[in-house]
Coordinates of C-alpha atoms and ligand atoms in Angstrom, one line a residue:
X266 CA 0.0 0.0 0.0
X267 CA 1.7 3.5 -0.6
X268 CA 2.1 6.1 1.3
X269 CA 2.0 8.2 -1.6
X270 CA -1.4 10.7 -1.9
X271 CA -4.1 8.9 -3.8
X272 CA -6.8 9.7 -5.9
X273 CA -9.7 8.1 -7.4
X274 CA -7.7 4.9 -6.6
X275 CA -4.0 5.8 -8.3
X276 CA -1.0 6.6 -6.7
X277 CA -0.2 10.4 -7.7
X278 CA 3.2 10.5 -7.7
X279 CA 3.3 7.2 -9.8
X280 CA 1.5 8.9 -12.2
X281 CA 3.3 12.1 -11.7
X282 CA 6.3 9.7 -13.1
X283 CA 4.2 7.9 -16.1
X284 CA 3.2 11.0 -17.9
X285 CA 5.0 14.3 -16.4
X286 CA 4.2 17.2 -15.1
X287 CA 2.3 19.8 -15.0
X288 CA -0.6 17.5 -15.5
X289 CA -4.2 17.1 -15.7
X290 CA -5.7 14.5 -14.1
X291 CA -9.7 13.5 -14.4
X292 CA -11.7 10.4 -12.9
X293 CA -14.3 8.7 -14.8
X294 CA -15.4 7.1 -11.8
X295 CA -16.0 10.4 -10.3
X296 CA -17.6 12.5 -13.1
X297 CA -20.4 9.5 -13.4
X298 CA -20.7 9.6 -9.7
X299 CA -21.6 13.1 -9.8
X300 CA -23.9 12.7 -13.1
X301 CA -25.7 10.1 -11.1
X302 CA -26.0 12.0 -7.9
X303 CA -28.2 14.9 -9.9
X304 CA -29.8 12.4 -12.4
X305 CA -31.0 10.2 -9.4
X306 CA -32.1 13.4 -7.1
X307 CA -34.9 14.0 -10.5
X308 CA -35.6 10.6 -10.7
X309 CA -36.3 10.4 -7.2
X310 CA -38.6 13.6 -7.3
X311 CA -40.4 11.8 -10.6
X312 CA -39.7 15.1 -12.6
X313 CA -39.8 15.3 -16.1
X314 CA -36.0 16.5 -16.4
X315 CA -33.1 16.9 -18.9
X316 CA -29.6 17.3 -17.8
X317 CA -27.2 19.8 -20.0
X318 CA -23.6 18.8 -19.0
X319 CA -22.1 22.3 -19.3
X320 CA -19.0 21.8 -22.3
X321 CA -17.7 25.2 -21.0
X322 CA -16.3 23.7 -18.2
X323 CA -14.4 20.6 -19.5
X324 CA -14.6 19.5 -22.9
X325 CA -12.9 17.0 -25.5
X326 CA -14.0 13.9 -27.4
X327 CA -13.5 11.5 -24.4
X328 CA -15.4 13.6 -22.1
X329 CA -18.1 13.7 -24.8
X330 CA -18.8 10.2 -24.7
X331 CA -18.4 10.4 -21.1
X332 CA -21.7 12.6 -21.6
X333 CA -23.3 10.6 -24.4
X334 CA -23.0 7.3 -22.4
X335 CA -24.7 9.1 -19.3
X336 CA -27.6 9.6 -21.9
X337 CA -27.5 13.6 -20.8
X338 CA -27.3 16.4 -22.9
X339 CA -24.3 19.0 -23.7
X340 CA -24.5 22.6 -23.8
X341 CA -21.9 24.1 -26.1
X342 CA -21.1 27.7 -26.0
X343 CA -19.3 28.1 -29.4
X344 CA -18.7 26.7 -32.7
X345 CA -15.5 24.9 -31.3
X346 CA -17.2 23.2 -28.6
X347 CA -19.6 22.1 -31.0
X348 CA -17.3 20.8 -33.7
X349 CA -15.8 19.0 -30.7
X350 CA -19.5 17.3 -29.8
X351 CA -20.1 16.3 -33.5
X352 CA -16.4 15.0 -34.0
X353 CA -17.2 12.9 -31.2
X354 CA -20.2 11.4 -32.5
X355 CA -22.4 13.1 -30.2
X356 CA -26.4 13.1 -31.3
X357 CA -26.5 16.6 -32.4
X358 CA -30.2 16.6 -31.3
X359 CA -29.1 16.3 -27.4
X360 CA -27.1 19.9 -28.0
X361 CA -28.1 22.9 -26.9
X362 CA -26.2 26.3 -28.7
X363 CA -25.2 28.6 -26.3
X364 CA -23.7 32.1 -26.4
X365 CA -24.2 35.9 -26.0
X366 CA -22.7 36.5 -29.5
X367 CA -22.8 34.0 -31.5
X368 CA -21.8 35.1 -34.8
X369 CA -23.9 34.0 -38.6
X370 CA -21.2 31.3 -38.8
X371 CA -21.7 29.3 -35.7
X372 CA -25.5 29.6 -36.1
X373 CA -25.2 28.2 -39.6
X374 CA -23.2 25.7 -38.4
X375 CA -25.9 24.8 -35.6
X376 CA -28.4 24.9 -38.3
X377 CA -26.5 22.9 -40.3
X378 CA -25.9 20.1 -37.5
X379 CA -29.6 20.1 -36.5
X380 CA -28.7 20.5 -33.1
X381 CA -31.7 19.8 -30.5
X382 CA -32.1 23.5 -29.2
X383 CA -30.6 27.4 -29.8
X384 CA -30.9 29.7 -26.9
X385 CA -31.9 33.1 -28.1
X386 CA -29.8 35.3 -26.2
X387 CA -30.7 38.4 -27.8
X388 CA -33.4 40.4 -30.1
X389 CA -30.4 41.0 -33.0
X390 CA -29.7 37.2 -32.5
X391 CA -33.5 36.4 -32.9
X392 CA -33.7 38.6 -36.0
X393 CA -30.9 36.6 -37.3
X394 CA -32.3 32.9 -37.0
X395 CA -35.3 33.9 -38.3
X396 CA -33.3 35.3 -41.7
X397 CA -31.4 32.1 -41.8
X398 CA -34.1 29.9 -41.0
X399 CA -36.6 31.0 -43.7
X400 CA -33.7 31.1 -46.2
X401 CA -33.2 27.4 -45.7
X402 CA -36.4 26.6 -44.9
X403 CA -35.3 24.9 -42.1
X404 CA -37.6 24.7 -38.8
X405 CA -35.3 25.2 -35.0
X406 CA -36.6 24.8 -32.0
X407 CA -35.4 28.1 -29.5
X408 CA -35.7 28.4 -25.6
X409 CA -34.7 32.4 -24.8
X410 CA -31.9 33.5 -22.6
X411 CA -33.6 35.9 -20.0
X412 CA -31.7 38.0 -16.9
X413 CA -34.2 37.5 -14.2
X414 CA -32.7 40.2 -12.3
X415 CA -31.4 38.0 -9.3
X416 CA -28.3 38.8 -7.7
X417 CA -26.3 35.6 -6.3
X418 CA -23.7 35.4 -3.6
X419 CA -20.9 34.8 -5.8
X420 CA -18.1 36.5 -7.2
X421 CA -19.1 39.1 -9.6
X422 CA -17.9 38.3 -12.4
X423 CA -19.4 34.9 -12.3
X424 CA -22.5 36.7 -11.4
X425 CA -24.5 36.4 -14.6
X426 CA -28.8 36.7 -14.0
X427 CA -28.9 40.5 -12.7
X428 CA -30.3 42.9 -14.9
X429 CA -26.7 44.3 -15.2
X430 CA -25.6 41.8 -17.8
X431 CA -24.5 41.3 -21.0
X432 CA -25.7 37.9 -20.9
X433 CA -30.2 37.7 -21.9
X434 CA -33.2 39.4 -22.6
X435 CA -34.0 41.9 -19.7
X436 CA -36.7 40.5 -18.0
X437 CA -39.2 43.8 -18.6
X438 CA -38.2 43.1 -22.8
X439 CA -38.6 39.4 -23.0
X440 CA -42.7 38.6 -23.2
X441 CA -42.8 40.9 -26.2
X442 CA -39.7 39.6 -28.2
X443 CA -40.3 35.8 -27.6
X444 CA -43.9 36.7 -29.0
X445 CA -42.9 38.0 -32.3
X446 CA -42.0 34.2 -32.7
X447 CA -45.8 33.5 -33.2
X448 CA -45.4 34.9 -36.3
X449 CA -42.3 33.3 -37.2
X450 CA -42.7 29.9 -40.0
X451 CA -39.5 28.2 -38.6
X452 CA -38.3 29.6 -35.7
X453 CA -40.0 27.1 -32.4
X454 CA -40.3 28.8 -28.6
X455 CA -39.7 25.4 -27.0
X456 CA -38.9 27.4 -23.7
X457 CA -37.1 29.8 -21.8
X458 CA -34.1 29.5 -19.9
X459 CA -31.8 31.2 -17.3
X460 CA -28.4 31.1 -15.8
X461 CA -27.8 33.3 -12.6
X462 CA -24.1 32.8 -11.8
X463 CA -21.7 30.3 -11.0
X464 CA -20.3 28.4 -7.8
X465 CA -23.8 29.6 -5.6
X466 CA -23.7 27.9 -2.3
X467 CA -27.2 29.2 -1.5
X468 CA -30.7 27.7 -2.5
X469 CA -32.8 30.8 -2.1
X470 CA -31.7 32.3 -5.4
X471 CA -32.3 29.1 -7.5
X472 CA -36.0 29.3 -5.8
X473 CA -36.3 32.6 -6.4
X474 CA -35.1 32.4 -10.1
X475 CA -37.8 29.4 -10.6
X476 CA -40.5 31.9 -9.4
X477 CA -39.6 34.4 -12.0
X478 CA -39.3 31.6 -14.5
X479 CA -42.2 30.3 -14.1
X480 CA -44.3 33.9 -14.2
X481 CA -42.6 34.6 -17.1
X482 CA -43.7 30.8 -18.5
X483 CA -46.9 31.7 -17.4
X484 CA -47.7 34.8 -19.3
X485 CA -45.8 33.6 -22.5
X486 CA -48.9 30.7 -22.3
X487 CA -51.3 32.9 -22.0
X488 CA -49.7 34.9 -24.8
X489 CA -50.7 31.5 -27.1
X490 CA -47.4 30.3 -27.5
X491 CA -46.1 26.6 -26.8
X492 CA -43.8 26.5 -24.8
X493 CA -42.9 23.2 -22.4
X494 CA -39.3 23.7 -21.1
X495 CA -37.4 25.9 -18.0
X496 CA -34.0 26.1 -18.6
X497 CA -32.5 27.0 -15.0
X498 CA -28.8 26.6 -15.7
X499 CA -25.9 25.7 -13.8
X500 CA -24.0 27.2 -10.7
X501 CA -23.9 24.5 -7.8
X502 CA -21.1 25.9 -5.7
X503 CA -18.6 22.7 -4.9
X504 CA -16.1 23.2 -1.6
X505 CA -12.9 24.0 -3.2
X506 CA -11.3 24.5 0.8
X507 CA -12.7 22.3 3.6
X508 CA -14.3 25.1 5.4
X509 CA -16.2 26.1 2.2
X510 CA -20.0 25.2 2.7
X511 CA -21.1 22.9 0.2
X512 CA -24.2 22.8 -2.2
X513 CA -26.2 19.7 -1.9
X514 CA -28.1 18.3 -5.4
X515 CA -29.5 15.2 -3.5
X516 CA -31.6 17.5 -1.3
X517 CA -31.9 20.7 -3.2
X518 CA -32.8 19.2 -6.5
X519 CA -36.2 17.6 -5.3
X520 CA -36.8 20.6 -3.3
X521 CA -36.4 22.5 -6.5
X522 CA -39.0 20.0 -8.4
X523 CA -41.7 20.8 -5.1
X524 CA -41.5 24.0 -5.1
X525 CA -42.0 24.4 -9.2
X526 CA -45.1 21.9 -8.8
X527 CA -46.5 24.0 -6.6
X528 CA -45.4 27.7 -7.9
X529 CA -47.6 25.9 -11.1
X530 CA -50.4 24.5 -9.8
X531 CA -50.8 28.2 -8.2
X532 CA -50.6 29.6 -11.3
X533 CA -52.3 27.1 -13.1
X534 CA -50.4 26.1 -15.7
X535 CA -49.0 22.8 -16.4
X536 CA -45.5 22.0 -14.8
X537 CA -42.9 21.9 -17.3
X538 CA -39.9 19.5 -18.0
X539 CA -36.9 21.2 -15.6
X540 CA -33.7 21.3 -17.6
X541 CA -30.2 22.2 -15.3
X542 CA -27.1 22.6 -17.0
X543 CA -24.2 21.7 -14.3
X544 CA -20.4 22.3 -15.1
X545 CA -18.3 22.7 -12.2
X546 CA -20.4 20.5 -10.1
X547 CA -19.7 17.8 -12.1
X548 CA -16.4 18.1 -13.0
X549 CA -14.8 20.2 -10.7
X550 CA -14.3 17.3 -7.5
X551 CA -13.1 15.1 -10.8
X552 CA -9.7 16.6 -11.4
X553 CA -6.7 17.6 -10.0
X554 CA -3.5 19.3 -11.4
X555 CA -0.3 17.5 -10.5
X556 CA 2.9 19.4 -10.8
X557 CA 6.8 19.1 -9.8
X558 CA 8.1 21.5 -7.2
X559 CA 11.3 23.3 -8.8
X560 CA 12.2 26.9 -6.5
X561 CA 11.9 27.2 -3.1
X562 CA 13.0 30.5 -2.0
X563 CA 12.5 31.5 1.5
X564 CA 12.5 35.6 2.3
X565 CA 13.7 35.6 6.0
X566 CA 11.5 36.6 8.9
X567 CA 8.4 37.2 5.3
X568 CA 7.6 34.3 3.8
X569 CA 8.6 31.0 1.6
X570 CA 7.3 31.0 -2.1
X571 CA 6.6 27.1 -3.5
X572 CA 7.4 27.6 -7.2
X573 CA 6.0 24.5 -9.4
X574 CA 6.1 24.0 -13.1
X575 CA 3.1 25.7 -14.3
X576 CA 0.7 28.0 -12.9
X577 CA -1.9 30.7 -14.5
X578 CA -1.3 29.2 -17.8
X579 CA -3.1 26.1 -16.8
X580 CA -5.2 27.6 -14.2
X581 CA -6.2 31.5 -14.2
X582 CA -8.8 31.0 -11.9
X583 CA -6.7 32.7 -8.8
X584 CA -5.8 35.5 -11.1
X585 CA -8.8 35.6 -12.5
X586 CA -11.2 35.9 -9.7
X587 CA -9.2 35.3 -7.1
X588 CA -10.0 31.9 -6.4
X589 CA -9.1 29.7 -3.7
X590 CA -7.4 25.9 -4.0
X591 CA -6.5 23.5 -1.6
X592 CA -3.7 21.2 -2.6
X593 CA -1.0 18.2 -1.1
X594 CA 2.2 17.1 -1.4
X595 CA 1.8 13.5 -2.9
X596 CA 4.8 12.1 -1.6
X597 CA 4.9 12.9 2.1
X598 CA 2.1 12.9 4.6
X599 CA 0.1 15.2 6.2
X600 CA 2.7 15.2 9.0
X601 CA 1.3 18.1 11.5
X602 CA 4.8 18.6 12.4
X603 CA 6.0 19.2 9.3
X604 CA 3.9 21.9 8.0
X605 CA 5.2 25.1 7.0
X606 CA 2.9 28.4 5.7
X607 CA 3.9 28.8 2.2
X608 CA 2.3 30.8 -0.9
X609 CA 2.4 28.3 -4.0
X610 CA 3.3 30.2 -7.1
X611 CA 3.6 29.7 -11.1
X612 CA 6.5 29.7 -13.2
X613 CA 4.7 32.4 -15.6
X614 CA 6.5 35.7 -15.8
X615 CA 3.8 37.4 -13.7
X616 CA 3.4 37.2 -10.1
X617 CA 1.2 34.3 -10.5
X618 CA 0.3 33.1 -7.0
X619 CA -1.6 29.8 -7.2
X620 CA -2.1 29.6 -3.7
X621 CA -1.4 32.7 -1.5
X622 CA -1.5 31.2 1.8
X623 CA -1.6 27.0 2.7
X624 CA 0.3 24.7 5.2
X625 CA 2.1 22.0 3.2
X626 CA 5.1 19.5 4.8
X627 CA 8.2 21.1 4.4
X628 CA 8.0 21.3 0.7
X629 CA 11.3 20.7 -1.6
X630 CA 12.3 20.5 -5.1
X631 CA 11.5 18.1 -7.0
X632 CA 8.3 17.0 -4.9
X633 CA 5.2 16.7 -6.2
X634 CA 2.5 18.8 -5.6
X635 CA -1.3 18.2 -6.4
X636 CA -3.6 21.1 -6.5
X637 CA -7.3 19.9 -5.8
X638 CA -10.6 20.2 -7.7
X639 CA -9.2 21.6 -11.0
X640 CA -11.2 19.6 -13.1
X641 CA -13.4 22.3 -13.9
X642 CA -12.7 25.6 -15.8
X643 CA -8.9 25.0 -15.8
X644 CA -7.8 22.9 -18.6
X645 CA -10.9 24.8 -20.9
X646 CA -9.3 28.2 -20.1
X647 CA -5.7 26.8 -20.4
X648 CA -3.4 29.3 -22.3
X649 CA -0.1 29.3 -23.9
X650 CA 0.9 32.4 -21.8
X651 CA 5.4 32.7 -22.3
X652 CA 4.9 29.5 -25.0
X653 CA 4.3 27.4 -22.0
X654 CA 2.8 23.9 -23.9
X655 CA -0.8 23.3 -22.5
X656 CA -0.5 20.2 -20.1
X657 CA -1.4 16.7 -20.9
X658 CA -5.0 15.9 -19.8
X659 CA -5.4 11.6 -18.2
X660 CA -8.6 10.0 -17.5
X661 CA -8.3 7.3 -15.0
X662 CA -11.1 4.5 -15.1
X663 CA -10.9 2.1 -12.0
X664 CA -7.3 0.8 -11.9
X665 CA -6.4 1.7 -15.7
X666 CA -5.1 5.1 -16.8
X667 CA -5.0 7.1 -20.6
X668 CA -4.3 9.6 -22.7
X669 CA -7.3 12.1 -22.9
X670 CA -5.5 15.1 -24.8
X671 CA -2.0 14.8 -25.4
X672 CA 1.0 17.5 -23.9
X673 CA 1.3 19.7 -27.0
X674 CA 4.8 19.7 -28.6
X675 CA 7.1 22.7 -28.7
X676 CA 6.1 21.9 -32.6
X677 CA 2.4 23.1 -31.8
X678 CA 3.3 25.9 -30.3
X679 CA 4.9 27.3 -33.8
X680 CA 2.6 25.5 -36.0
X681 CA 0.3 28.3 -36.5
X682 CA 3.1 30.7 -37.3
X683 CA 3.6 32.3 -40.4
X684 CA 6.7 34.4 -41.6
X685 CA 5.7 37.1 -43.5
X686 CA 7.3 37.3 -47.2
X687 CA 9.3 40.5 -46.5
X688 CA 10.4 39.5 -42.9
X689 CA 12.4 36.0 -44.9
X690 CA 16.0 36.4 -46.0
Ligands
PLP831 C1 -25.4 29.2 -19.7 C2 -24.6 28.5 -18.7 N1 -25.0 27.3 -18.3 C3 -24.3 26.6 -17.4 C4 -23.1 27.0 -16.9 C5 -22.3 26.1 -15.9 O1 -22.2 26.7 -14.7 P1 -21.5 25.9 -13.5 O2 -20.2 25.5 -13.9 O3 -21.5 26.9 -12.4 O4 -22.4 24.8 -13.1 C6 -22.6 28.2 -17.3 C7 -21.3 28.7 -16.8 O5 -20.9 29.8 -17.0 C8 -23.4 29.0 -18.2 O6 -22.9 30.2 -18.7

């Protein structure tokens, strides 16, 4: 048995050794775990449900047939997560076309793909289909992308629902633009949706965004048209520190369900099929980043500063918003005595603090160091900031390991580079 840090079954550092570092590492075992967790939590409060796996957060042709397999849907939020789906062999017909500004290209493409749904996110964008779709005489079914105006305990720039947004229909605007597709020959109001933030640890504004959601359903019925779907989005917080509270789907999701049956049989309309479209929820817990420990310089009577072999490149989340990650040494324990206060940082040119402030055991070079629940919005917003070469991504499955998307080559890095005529001898 090692004594090595373990995860999802597999000894880190032996897999720190098998592939390199930096590296991504996801677990199979774990993504279906939390699938099934919000897939059993409907099934259990006999909804009529659909599941939209949000591509955003992790995406590549294993993790598509991760999806696929789960029989759950994908939201894609651009013609490259799309191609991605469809290169996969992903049923077009379970994808749903995101994206505030999605250009005549990527909505011909979706066209062209006969993907299941398009969400609307604005009037220009409505005007648009409409165009496209009576060109090629080609019928789409739409839900709408409305700000509900709710303001969620989250970070703000993650904060996406308020009326302050660039994402949606304002709420006051949407009844009378989702009506004008009453008129429309191909263009299909099969609901409306909504997305009020990300990592929410708090129920009340998923509650409160279903009660909006479901006055706006109600009047858009009234207004004759067909609609059947609420859209309510992603956003379940996950606890990337212990002492972070934690969102619970097993007991919110049915709670969820209740209140919507009975916010519609107030209203009196008929309860609609619930769609949620988790990302970090589901892959978030699934990943973790392992890297080699190079510098270790200690600034007397300040502070000692962890240097490992990537950094913001392969995860801008603390620079980006700040965020906060937990993280081990794999190859010693958790030896109280041993722990020192160090800030973990990058090897980017930039101060690129991955950690400001943890207690890890008496880290050296040439350790290695695994940074916690990374799975999710870290190798999708990977960049090749100083020519760093994005990190490989493994997918571990019980006791067997692979390949999920390769370490790119020094040759990728310059295989897009073109020398102009008059800058060649
Ligand atoms: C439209 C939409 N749906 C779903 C998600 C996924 O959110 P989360 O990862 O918080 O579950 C996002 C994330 O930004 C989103 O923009």
């Amino acid at each position: 048995m090692t004594e090595n840090f373990v995860f999802s079954g597999h000894d880190t550092v032996a897999l720190a050794q098998k592939y390199g570092t930096p590296l991504y590492v996801m677990s199979e075992d774990i993504l279906r775990a939390n699938i099934n967790r919000i897939k059993d939590a409907f099934e259990s409060a006999g909804a009529v449900y659909d599941v939209n796996y949000a591509g955003k957060t992790f995406l590549n042709m294993g993790m598509c047939r991760i999806i696929e397999s789960e029989g759950i849907s994908l939201d894609v939020a651009s013609g490259g997560e799309l191609y991605t789906a469809v290169k996969s062999g992903f049923n077009p017909a379970r994808i749903c076309f995101h994206g505030s500004n999605k250009n005549q290209a990527e909505l011909e493409m979706a066209l062209g793909y006969k993907v299941g749904r398009i969400v609307i996110d604005s009037e220009w964008e409505l005007e648009r289909l409409q165009l496209l779709t009576e060109e090629l005489e080609q019928p789409v079914k739409v839900l709408f992308r409305v700000s509900p105006g709710i303001e969620a305990h989250t970070h703000e720039l993650i904060q996406t629902g308020k009326l302050d947004s660039k994402f949606g229909l304002p709420l006051s605007q949407a009844r009378e633009i989702i009506g004008r597709t009453k008129e429309m020959n191909y263009v299909e109001t099969a609901g409306i949706h909504c997305h009020i933030g990300s990592q929410i640890a708090d129920e009340k504004p998923f509650l409160l965004a279903s009660e909006v959601m479901l006055d706006l359903y109600k009047a858009l019925l009234s207004d004759g048209l067909n609609l059947t779907e609420i859209n309510l989005g992603g956003g379940f917080g996950i606890p990337y520190l212990k002492e972070d509270p934690s969102f619970d789907v097993t007991s919110y999701i049915p709670k969820m369900v209740d209140h919507m049956r009975e916010m519609a049989e107030q209203r009196e309309v008929p309860m609609p099929k619930i769609v949620v479209e988790p990302g970090r929820s589901v892959a978030a817990p699934a990943g973790i980043t392992l890297y080699t420990v190079g510098t270790v310089k200690e600034i007397p009577g300040l502070k000692k500063y962890v240097s490992v072999d990537g950094g913001m490149a392969d995860n801008p989340r603390p620079a980006l918003y700040g965020a906060d990650y937990d993280a081990v040494i794999c190859n010693k324990p958790q030896d109280e005595a041993l722990m020192e206060e160090v800030t973990v940082s990058g090897k980017a040119c930039e101060t690129d603090t991955l950690i400001k402030s943890i207690k890890l055991p008496s880290p050296q070079s040439g350790d290695t160091l695994a940074v916690l629940h990374t799975g999710a919005y870290n190798y999708s917003m990977a960049s090749n900031y100083n020519r760093f070469r994005r990190p490989a991504v493994i997918l571990l499955k019980g006791d067997q390991s692979a390949v999920l998307v390769e370490r790119e080559s020094f040759e990728d890095l310059v295989k897009n580079d073109r020398i102009p005529s008059w800058l060649e001898d």
